[in-house]
PDB file of C-alpha atoms in Angstrom:
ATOM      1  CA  UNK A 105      22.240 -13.559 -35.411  1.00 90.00           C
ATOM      2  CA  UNK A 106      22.551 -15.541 -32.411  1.00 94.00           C
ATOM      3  CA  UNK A 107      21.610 -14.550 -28.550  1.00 96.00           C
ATOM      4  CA  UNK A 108      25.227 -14.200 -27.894  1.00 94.00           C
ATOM      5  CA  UNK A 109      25.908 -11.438 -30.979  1.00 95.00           C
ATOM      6  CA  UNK A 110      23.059  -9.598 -28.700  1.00 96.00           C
ATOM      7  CA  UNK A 111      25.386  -9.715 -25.636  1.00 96.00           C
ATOM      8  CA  UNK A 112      23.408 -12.017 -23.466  1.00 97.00           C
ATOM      9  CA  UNK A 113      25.567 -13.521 -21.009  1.00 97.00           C
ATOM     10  CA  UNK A 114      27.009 -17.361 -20.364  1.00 97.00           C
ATOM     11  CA  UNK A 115      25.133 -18.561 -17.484  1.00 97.00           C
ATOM     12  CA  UNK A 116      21.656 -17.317 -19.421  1.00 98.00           C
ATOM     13  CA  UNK A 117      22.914 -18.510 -22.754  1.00 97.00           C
ATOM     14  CA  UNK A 118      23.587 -21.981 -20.743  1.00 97.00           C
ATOM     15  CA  UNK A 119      20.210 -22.035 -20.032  1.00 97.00           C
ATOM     16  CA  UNK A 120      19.081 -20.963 -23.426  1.00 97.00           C
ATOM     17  CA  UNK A 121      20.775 -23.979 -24.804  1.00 95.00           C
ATOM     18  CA  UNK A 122      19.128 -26.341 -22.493  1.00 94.00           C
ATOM     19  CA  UNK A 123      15.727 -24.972 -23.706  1.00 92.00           C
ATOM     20  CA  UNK A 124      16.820 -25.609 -27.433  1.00 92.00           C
ATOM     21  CA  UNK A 125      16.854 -21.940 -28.382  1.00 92.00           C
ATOM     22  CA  UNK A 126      19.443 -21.125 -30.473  1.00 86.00           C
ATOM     23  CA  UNK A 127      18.486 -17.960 -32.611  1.00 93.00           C
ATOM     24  CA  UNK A 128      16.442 -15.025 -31.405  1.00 96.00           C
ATOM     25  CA  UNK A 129      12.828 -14.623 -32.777  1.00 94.00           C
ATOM     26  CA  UNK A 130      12.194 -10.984 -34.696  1.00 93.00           C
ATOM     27  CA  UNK A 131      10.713  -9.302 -31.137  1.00 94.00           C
ATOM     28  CA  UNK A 132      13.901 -10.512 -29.293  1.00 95.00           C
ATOM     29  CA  UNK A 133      16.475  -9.329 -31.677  1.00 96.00           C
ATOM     30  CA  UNK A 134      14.636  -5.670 -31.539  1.00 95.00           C
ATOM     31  CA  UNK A 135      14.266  -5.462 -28.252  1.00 96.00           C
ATOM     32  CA  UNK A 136      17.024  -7.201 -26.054  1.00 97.00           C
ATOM     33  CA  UNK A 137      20.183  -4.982 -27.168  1.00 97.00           C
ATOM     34  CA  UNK A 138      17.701  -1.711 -26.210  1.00 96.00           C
ATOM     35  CA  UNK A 139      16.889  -3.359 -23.565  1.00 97.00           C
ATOM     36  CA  UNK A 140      19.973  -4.208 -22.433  1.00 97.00           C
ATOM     37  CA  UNK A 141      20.972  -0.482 -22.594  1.00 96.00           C
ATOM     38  CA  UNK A 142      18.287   0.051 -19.766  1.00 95.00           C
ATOM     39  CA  UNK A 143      16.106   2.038 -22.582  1.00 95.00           C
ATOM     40  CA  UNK A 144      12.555   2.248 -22.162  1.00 94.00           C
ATOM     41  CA  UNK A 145      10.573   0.525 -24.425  1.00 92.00           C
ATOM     42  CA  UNK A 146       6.859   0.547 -26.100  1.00 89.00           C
ATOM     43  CA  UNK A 147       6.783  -3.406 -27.872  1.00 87.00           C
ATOM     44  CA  UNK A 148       4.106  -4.695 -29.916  1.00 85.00           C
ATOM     45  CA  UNK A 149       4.095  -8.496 -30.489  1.00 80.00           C
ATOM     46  CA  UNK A 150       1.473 -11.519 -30.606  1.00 78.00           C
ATOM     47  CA  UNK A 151       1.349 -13.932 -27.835  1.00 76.00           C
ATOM     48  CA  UNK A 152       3.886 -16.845 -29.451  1.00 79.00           C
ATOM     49  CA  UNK A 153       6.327 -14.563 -30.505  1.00 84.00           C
ATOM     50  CA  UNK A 154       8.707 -14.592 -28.140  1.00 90.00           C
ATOM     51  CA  UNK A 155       8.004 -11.989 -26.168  1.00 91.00           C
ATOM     52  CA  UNK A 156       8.632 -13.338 -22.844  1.00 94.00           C
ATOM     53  CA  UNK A 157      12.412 -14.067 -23.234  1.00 96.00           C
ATOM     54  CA  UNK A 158      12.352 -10.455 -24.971  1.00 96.00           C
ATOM     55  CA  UNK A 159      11.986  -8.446 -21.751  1.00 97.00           C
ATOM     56  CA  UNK A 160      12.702 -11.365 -19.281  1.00 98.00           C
ATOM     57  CA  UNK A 161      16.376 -12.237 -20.338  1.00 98.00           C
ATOM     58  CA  UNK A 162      17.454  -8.635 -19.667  1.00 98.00           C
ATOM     59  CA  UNK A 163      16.215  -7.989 -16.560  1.00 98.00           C
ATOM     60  CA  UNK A 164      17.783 -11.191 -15.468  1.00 98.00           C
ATOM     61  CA  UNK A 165      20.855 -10.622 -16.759  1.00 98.00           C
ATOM     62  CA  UNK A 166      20.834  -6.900 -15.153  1.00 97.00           C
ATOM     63  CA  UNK A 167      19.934  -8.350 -11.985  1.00 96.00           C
ATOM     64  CA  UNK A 168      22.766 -11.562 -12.094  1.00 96.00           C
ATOM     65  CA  UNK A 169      25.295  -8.525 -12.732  1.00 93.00           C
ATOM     66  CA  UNK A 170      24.502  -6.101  -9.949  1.00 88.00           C
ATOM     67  CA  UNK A 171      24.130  -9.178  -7.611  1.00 84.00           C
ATOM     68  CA  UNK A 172      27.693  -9.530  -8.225  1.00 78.00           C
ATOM     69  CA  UNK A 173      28.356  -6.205  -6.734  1.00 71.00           C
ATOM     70  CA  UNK A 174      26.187  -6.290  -4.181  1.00 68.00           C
ATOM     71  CA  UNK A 175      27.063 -10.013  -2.308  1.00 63.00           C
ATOM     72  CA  UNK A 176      25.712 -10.332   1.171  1.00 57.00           C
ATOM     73  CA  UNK A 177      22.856  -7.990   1.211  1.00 66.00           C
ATOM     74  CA  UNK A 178      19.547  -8.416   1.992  1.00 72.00           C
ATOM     75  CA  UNK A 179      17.713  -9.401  -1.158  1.00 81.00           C
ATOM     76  CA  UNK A 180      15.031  -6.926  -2.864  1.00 90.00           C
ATOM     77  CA  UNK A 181      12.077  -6.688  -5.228  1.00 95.00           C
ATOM     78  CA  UNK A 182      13.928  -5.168  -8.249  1.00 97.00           C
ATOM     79  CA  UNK A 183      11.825  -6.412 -11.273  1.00 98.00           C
ATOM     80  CA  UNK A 184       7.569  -6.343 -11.447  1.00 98.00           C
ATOM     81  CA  UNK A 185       6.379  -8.035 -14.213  1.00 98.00           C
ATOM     82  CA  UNK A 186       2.256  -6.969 -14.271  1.00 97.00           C
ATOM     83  CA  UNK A 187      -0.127  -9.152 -16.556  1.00 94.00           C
ATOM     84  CA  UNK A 188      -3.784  -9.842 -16.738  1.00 93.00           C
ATOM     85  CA  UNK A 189      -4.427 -13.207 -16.040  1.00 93.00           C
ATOM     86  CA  UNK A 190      -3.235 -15.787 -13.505  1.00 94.00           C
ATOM     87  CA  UNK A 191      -2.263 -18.378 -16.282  1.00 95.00           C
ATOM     88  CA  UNK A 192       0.127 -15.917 -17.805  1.00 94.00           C
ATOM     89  CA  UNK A 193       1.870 -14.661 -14.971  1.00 96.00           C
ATOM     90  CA  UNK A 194       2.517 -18.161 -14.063  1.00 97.00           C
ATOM     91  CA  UNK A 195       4.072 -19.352 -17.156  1.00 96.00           C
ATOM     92  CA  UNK A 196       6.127 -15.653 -17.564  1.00 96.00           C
ATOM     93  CA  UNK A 197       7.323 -16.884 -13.832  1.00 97.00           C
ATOM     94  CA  UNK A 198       8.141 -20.556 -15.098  1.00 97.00           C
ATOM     95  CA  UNK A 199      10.005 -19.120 -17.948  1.00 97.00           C
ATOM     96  CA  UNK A 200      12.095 -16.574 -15.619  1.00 98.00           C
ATOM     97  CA  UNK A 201      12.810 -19.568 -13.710  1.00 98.00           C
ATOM     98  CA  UNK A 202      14.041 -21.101 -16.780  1.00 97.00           C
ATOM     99  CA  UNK A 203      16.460 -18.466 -17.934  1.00 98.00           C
ATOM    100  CA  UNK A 204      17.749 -17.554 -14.734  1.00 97.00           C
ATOM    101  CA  UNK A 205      18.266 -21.142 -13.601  1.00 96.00           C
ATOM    102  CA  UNK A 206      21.993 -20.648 -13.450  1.00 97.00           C
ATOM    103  CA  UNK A 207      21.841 -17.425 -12.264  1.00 96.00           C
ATOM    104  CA  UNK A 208      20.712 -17.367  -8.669  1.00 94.00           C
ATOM    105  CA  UNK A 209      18.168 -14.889  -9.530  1.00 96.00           C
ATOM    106  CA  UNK A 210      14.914 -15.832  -8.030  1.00 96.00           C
ATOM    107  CA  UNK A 211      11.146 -14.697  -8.698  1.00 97.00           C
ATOM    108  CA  UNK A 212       8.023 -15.473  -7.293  1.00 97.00           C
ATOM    109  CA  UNK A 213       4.479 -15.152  -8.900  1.00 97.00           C
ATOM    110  CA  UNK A 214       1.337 -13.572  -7.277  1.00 97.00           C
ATOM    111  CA  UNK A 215      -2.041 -13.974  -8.643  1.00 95.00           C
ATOM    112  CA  UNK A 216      -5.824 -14.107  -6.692  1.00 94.00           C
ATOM    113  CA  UNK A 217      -7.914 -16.990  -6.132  1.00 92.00           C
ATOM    114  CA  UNK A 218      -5.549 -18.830  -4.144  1.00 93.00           C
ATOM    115  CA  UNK A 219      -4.831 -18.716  -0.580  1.00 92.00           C
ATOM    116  CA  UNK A 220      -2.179 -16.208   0.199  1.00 94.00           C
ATOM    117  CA  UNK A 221      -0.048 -18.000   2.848  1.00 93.00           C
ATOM    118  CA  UNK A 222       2.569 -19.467   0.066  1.00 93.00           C
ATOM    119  CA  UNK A 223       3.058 -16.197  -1.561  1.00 94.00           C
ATOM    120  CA  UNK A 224       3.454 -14.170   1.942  1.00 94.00           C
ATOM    121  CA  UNK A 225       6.069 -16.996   2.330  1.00 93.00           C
ATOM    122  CA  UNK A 226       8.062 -16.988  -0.766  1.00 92.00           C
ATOM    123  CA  UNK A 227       8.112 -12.878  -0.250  1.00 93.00           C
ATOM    124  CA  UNK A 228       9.075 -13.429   3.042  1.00 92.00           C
ATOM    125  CA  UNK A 229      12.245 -15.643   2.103  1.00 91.00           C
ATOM    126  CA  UNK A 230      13.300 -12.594   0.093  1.00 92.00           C
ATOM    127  CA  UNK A 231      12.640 -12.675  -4.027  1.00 95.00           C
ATOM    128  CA  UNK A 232      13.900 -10.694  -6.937  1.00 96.00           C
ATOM    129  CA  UNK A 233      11.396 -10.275  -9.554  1.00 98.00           C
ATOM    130  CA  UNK A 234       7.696 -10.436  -8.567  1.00 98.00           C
ATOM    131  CA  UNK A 235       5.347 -11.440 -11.814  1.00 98.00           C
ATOM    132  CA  UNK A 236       1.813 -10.936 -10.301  1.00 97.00           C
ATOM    133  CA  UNK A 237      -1.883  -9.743 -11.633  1.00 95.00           C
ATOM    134  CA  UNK A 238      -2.782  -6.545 -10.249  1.00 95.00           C
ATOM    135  CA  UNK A 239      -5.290  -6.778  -7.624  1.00 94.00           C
ATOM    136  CA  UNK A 240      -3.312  -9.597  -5.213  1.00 95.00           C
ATOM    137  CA  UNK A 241      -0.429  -7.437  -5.761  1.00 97.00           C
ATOM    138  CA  UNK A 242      -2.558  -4.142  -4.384  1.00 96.00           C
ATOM    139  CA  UNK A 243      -3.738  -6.395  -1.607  1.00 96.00           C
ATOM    140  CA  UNK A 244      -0.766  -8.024  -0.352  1.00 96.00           C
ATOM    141  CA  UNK A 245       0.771  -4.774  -0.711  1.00 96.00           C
ATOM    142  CA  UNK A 246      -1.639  -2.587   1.564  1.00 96.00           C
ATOM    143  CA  UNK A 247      -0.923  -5.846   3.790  1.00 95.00           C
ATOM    144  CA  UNK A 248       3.025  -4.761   3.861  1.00 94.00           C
ATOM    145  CA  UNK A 249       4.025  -8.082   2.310  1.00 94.00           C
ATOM    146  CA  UNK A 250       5.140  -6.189  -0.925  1.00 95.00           C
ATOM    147  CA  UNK A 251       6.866  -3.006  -1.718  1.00 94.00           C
ATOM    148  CA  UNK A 252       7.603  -1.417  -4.895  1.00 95.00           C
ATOM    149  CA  UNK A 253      10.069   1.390  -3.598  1.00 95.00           C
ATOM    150  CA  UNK A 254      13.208  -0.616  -4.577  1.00 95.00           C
ATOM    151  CA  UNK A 255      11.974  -1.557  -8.311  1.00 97.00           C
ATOM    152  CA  UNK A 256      14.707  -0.849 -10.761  1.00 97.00           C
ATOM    153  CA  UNK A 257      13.129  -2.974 -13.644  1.00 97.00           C
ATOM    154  CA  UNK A 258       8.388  -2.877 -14.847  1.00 97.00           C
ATOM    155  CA  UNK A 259       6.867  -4.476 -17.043  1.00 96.00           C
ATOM    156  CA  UNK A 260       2.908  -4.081 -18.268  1.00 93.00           C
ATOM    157  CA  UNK A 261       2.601  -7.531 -20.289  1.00 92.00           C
ATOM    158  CA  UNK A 262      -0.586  -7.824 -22.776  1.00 87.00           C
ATOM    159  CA  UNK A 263      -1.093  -4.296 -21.933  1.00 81.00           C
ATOM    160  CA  UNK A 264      -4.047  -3.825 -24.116  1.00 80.00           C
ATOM    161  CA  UNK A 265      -5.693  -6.350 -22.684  1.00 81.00           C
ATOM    162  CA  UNK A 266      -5.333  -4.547 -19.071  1.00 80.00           C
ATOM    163  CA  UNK A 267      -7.364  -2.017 -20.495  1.00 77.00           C
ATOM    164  CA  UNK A 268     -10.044  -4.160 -21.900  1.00 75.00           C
ATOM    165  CA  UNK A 269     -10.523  -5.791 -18.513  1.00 78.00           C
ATOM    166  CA  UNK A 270     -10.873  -2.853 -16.454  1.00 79.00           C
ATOM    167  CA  UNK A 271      -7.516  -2.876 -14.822  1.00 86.00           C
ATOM    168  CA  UNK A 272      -6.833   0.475 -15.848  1.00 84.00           C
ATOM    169  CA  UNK A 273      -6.942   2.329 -12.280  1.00 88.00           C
ATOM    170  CA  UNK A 274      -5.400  -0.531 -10.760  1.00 92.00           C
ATOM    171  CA  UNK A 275      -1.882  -0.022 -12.700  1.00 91.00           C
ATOM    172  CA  UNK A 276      -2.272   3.675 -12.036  1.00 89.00           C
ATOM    173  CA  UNK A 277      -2.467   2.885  -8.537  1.00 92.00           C
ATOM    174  CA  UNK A 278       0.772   0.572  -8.978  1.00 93.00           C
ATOM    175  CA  UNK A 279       2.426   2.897 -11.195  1.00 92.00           C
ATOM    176  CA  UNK A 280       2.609   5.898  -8.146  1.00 93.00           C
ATOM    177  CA  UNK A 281       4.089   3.642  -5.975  1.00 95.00           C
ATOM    178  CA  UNK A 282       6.784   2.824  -8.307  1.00 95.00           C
ATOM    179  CA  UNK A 283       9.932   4.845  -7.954  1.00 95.00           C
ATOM    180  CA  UNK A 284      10.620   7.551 -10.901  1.00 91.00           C
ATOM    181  CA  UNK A 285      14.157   6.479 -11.672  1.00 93.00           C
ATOM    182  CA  UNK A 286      12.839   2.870 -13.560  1.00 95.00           C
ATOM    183  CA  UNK A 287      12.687   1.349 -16.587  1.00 96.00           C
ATOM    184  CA  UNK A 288       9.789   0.470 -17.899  1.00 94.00           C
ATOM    185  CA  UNK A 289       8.869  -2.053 -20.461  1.00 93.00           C
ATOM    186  CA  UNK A 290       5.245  -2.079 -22.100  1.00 90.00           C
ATOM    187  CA  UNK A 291       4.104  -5.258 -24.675  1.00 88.00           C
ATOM    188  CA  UNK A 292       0.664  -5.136 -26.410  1.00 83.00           C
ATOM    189  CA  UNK A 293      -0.596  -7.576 -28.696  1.00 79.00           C
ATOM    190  CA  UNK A 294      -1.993  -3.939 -30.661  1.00 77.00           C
ATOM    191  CA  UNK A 295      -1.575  -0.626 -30.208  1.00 70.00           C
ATOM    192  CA  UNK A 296      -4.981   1.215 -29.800  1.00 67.00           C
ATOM    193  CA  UNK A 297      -4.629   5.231 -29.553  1.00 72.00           C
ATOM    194  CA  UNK A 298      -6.101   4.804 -25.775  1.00 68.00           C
ATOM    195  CA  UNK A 299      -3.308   2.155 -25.028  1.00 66.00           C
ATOM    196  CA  UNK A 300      -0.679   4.887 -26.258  1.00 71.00           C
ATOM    197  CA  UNK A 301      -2.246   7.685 -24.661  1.00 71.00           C
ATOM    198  CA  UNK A 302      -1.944   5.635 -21.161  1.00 70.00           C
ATOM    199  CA  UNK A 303       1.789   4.751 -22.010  1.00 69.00           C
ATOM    200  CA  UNK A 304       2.724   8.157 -22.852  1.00 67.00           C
ATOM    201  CA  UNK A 305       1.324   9.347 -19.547  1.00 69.00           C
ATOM    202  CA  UNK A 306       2.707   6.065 -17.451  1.00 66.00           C
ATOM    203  CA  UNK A 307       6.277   7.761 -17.984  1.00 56.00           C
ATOM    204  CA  UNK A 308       7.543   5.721 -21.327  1.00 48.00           C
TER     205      UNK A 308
END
């Protein structure tokens, strides 16, 4: 099985080759052709298993295809990509970078402890995929810097872990801003009963 028997498309399996990946790993053979389908989906995977590329190449290549239909508009937030920690989100950014490099499809990553000015700036120069932790997203939201009205494509990365660090009524506060019509993608490293319980009432 190779990324292009899952129907991935040349300019990602371009950059796919420049990264020396060649075969999918278990969690990306499951979950791309659903995924591609826009399905919803409930993933369980270890960190180191792939699971990045899993939901990531996808939503890129959804996003490179309707950006071929919709040429000279203004560009919008289509994809949030919601983790717990400020390390992850910016390696899941620096690997949407990487798979999308010949796309055009462009993301920028929020996280706190920074100052805000370069991330009002990239999301003022217009982005497509947002990967941020959740409270600098709910702040440069009620700023107006960020809206989630146009998202087509979520993801809740290390979802488990959300709920171990006490960002549960943060992502319900993100979740009823997020239009209805979505997909939604959730990956925990385990699947506690209270992780499933919040899934199954987040809509997936």
């Amino acid at each position: 099985m190779t990324f292009k028997d899952l129907g991935v498309i040349d300019p990602i399996l371009k950059a796919l080759e420049a990264k020396g990946y060649t075969h999918p790993t278990p969690i990306q053979e499951q979950s791309i052709p659903i995924l591609l389908n826009r399905k919803d989906l409930l993933g369980c995977a270890q960190t180191g298993t792939g699971k990045t590329a899993a939901f990531a190449i996808p939503i890129i290549q959804h996003l490179y295809n309707d950006s071929q239909n919709n040429q000279g508009r203004r560009r919008k937030v289509k994809a949030l990509v919601v983790t717990p920690t400020r390390e992850l989100a910016i390696q899941i950014a620096d690997n949407f970078t990487a798979y999308g490099k010949f796309t055009g499809v462009r993301n920028t990553v929020i996280f706190g402890g920074v100052a805000q000015g370069p991330q009002k700036s990239a999301l003022r120069n217009g982005v497509d995929v947002i990967v941020a932790t959740p409270g600098r997203l709910l702040d440069l939201m009620g700023q107006g810097f960020v809206s989630l009205r146009d998202i087509e494509y979520f993801v809740l990365d290390e979802a488990d872990h959300m709920l171990d660090m006490g960002f549960i009524h943060d992502i319900r506060k993100l979740i009823t801003h997020l239009p209805n019509k979505r997909q939604s993608l959730f990956f925990s490293a385990t699947m506690p009963k209270a992780f499933i319980k919040f899934a199954l009432t987040s809509r997936i």
